[in-house]
GROMACS .gro file of C-alpha atoms in nm:
model
  190
    1LYS     CA    1 -11.067  24.878  13.870
    2TRP     CA    2 -10.992  24.512  13.948
    3LEU     CA    3 -11.185  24.517  14.276
    4ILE     CA    4 -11.491  24.409  14.077
    5LEU     CA    5 -11.341  24.061  14.103
    6THR     CA    6 -11.443  24.053  14.470
    7PHE     CA    7 -11.809  24.068  14.364
    8PRO     CA    8 -11.881  23.698  14.444
    9PHE     CA    9 -11.800  23.759  14.812
   10VAL     CA   10 -12.013  24.076  14.817
   11LEU     CA   11 -12.300  23.885  14.657
   12LEU     CA   12 -12.268  23.596  14.904
   13GLY     CA   13 -12.267  23.844  15.195
   14ILE     CA   14 -12.575  24.025  15.070
   15MET     CA   15 -12.757  23.697  15.008
   16ARG     CA   16 -12.672  23.569  15.356
   17TYR     CA   17 -12.786  23.895  15.517
   18ALA     CA   18 -13.110  23.884  15.315
   19GLN     CA   19 -13.168  23.527  15.433
   20ILE     CA   20 -13.123  23.633  15.796
   21VAL     CA   21 -13.355  23.932  15.752
   22TYR     CA   22 -13.614  23.709  15.584
   23GLU     CA   23 -13.600  23.464  15.875
   24LYS     CA   24 -13.617  23.762  16.120
   25ARG     CA   25 -13.315  23.654  16.322
   26GLY     CA   26 -13.146  23.969  16.445
   27ALA     CA   27 -13.176  24.206  16.152
   28GLU     CA   28 -13.225  24.496  16.392
   29ALA     CA   29 -12.856  24.498  16.491
   30PRO     CA   30 -12.639  24.443  16.181
   31GLU     CA   31 -12.321  24.531  16.370
   32LYS     CA   32 -12.378  24.233  16.603
   33LEU     CA   33 -12.487  24.011  16.317
   34ILE     CA   34 -12.146  24.025  16.149
   35THR     CA   35 -11.975  23.889  16.460
   36GLN     CA   36 -12.247  23.635  16.550
   37ASP     CA   37 -12.320  23.474  16.213
   38LEU     CA   38 -12.024  23.252  16.117
   39PRO     CA   39 -12.099  23.225  15.741
   40LEU     CA   40 -12.136  23.603  15.716
   41LEU     CA   41 -11.817  23.656  15.915
   42ILE     CA   42 -11.627  23.415  15.690
   43THR     CA   43 -11.757  23.598  15.382
   44VAL     CA   44 -11.646  23.937  15.517
   45VAL     CA   45 -11.301  23.803  15.610
   46CYS     CA   46 -11.257  23.641  15.267
   47TRP     CA   47 -11.364  23.965  15.097
   48GLY     CA   48 -11.107  24.157  15.301
   49ILE     CA   49 -10.832  23.908  15.218
   50MET     CA   50 -10.917  23.928  14.850
   51VAL     CA   51 -10.921  24.310  14.850
   52ILE     CA   52 -10.577  24.318  15.013
   53THR     CA   53 -10.448  24.051  14.774
   54ILE     CA   54 -10.581  24.232  14.467
   55LEU     CA   55 -10.446  24.569  14.573
   56TYR     CA   56 -10.105  24.421  14.646
   57LEU     CA   57 -10.078  24.200  14.338
   58VAL     CA   58 -10.225  24.446  14.089
   59TRP     CA   59  -9.976  24.695  14.223
   60MET     CA   60  -9.712  24.431  14.152
   61GLY     CA   61  -9.857  24.387  13.801
   62ASN     CA   62  -9.967  24.022  13.807
   63LEU     CA   63 -10.336  24.008  13.720
   64PHE     CA   64 -10.341  23.644  13.608
   65PHE     CA   65 -10.223  23.535  13.952
   66VAL     CA   66 -10.500  23.742  14.112
   67LEU     CA   67 -10.756  23.563  13.892
   68ILE     CA   68 -10.613  23.225  13.992
   69VAL     CA   69 -10.632  23.314  14.362
   70LEU     CA   70 -10.991  23.436  14.317
   71LEU     CA   71 -11.088  23.114  14.140
   72SER     CA   72 -10.918  22.905  14.407
   73SER     CA   73 -11.088  23.102  14.685
   74PHE     CA   74 -11.431  23.079  14.527
   75LEU     CA   75 -11.406  22.704  14.466
   76ARG     CA   76 -11.295  22.639  14.822
   77PHE     CA   77 -11.506  22.881  15.025
   78TYR     CA   78 -11.832  22.847  14.836
   79GLY     CA   79 -12.068  22.609  15.015
   80LEU     CA   80 -11.873  22.558  15.338
   81SER     CA   81 -12.194  22.444  15.505
   82TRP     CA   82 -12.263  22.167  15.255
   83GLY     CA   83 -12.452  21.861  15.373
   84ASP     CA   84 -12.769  22.032  15.500
   85GLY     CA   85 -12.688  21.959  15.864
   86PHE     CA   86 -12.588  21.598  15.797
   87PHE     CA   87 -12.220  21.540  15.859
   88PHE     CA   88 -12.134  21.228  15.664
   89HIS     CA   89 -11.758  21.273  15.646
   90PRO     CA   90 -11.612  21.046  15.917
   91ASP     CA   91 -11.296  21.252  15.973
   92GLU     CA   92 -11.495  21.571  16.024
   93ARG     CA   93 -11.732  21.392  16.259
   94ASN     CA   94 -11.449  21.249  16.470
   95ILE     CA   95 -11.261  21.578  16.495
   96ALA     CA   96 -11.577  21.780  16.571
   97SER     CA   97 -11.681  21.528  16.836
   98SER     CA   98 -11.345  21.557  17.008
   99ILE     CA   99 -11.362  21.939  16.992
  100SER     CA  100 -11.716  21.955  17.128
  101GLN     CA  101 -11.616  21.763  17.443
  102LEU     CA  102 -11.337  22.009  17.530
  103ASN     CA  103 -11.404  22.262  17.805
  104PHE     CA  104 -11.137  22.517  17.889
  105PRO     CA  105 -10.972  22.500  18.146
  106HIS     CA  106 -11.129  22.187  18.298
  107GLN     CA  107 -11.123  21.929  18.020
  108LEU     CA  108 -10.858  21.966  17.748
  109ASN     CA  109 -10.805  21.601  17.656
  110PRO     CA  110 -10.965  21.545  17.314
  111HIS     CA  111 -10.952  21.164  17.339
  112PHE     CA  112 -10.872  21.156  16.967
  113PHE     CA  113 -10.514  21.151  16.843
  114ALA     CA  114 -10.534  21.018  16.487
  115TYR     CA  115 -10.429  21.352  16.333
  116GLY     CA  116 -10.242  21.501  16.625
  117SER     CA  117 -10.372  21.753  16.874
  118PHE     CA  118 -10.264  22.077  16.708
  119PRO     CA  119 -10.558  22.113  16.462
  120ILE     CA  120 -10.804  22.019  16.734
  121TYR     CA  121 -10.676  22.291  16.967
  122VAL     CA  122 -10.654  22.551  16.687
  123ILE     CA  123 -11.017  22.490  16.593
  124TYR     CA  124 -11.127  22.486  16.957
  125PHE     CA  125 -10.957  22.813  17.053
  126THR     CA  126 -11.078  22.978  16.731
  127GLY     CA  127 -11.428  22.877  16.836
  128ILE     CA  128 -11.371  23.030  17.180
  129ILE     CA  129 -11.253  23.356  17.020
  130LEU     CA  130 -11.560  23.360  16.795
  131ASN     CA  131 -11.782  23.293  17.099
  132ILE     CA  132 -11.623  23.588  17.279
  133LEU     CA  133 -11.670  23.814  16.976
  134SER     CA  134 -12.032  23.709  16.934
  135GLN     CA  135 -12.098  23.722  17.311
  136LYS     CA  136 -12.217  23.363  17.307
  137ILE     CA  137 -12.264  23.207  17.648
  138PRO     CA  138 -12.093  22.984  17.762
  139ILE     CA  139 -11.781  23.089  17.578
  140SER     CA  140 -11.581  22.775  17.659
  141ASN     CA  141 -11.814  22.540  17.470
  142VAL     CA  142 -11.761  22.498  17.097
  143GLY     CA  143 -12.052  22.318  16.938
  144PHE     CA  144 -12.033  22.031  16.692
  145GLU     CA  145 -12.157  22.230  16.390
  146GLN     CA  146 -11.942  22.530  16.481
  147ALA     CA  147 -11.634  22.305  16.499
  148ILE     CA  148 -11.709  22.161  16.155
  149LEU     CA  149 -11.753  22.505  15.996
  150ILE     CA  150 -11.432  22.635  16.154
  151SER     CA  151 -11.239  22.328  16.040
  152ARG     CA  152 -11.375  22.366  15.685
  153PHE     CA  153 -11.275  22.733  15.689
  154TYR     CA  154 -10.918  22.649  15.791
  155SER     CA  155 -10.901  22.374  15.531
  156ALA     CA  156 -11.014  22.614  15.256
  157LEU     CA  157 -10.780  22.890  15.373
  158LEU     CA  158 -10.477  22.663  15.386
  159SER     CA  159 -10.562  22.521  15.045
  160VAL     CA  160 -10.565  22.873  14.893
  161LEU     CA  161 -10.232  22.946  15.064
  162VAL     CA  162 -10.088  22.625  14.915
  163THR     CA  163 -10.196  22.742  14.569
  164MET     CA  164 -10.024  23.076  14.629
  165SER     CA  165  -9.710  22.900  14.757
  166ILE     CA  166  -9.698  22.677  14.450
  167TYR     CA  167  -9.711  22.986  14.232
  168PHE     CA  168  -9.434  23.173  14.415
  169LEU     CA  169  -9.203  22.871  14.438
  170LEU     CA  170  -9.242  22.772  14.073
  171LYS     CA  171  -9.206  23.131  13.957
  172ARG     CA  172  -8.867  23.139  14.123
  173TRP     CA  173  -8.755  22.793  14.006
  174GLN     CA  174  -8.919  22.739  13.666
  175GLY     CA  175  -9.044  23.075  13.542
  176GLU     CA  176  -9.378  23.250  13.519
  177LYS     CA  177  -9.548  23.018  13.265
  178ALA     CA  178  -9.489  22.706  13.477
  179ALA     CA  179  -9.600  22.898  13.786
  180HIS     CA  180  -9.926  23.009  13.623
  181LEU     CA  181 -10.004  22.660  13.492
  182SER     CA  182  -9.924  22.486  13.822
  183ALA     CA  183 -10.118  22.739  14.032
  184PHE     CA  184 -10.416  22.711  13.799
  185LEU     CA  185 -10.414  22.331  13.817
  186SER     CA  186 -10.385  22.353  14.194
  187SER     CA  187 -10.674  22.598  14.212
  188ILE     CA  188 -10.913  22.369  14.024
  189SER     CA  189 -10.803  22.056  14.212
  190ILE     CA  190 -11.039  22.025  14.502
   0.00000   0.00000   0.00000
């Protein structure tokens, strides 16, 4: 009965699919569309994560935590493609530029080391996996916009996981009330 809480992701998925059908960009093959359209893929993955989370946590009997995770997920994943194609954030621009110049296996030096290389390579190889799944040619090139969307997805996902970690740690150390309050404050802090 609590699966109704995943409705925002279902609504976002339906709205994205309707937008694609309206623009006549591949509506004939919906099975390919899910793997080729990154916002739709992110919505489906988030819906799946939320369904698993709800089923697990409702089974454990902690509905308030489920609501906090849903709120945190919605606030972080909604509008990942903000900016209307203009990428004003300098850190995103620098990271995406370094990712877009990588080419496996020939050129793997990002020429940008301000934040370390690990996030750059994680985003790059995630882009390659998405290119393989969507049959995008050439698979070794991750575009600037694709790199930004993938990095925003990872940022949102890790932020939701931090909220969940705060809850579990404080529940063990301080009790359930402190855990609920801290997780809620973390979920609305963007």
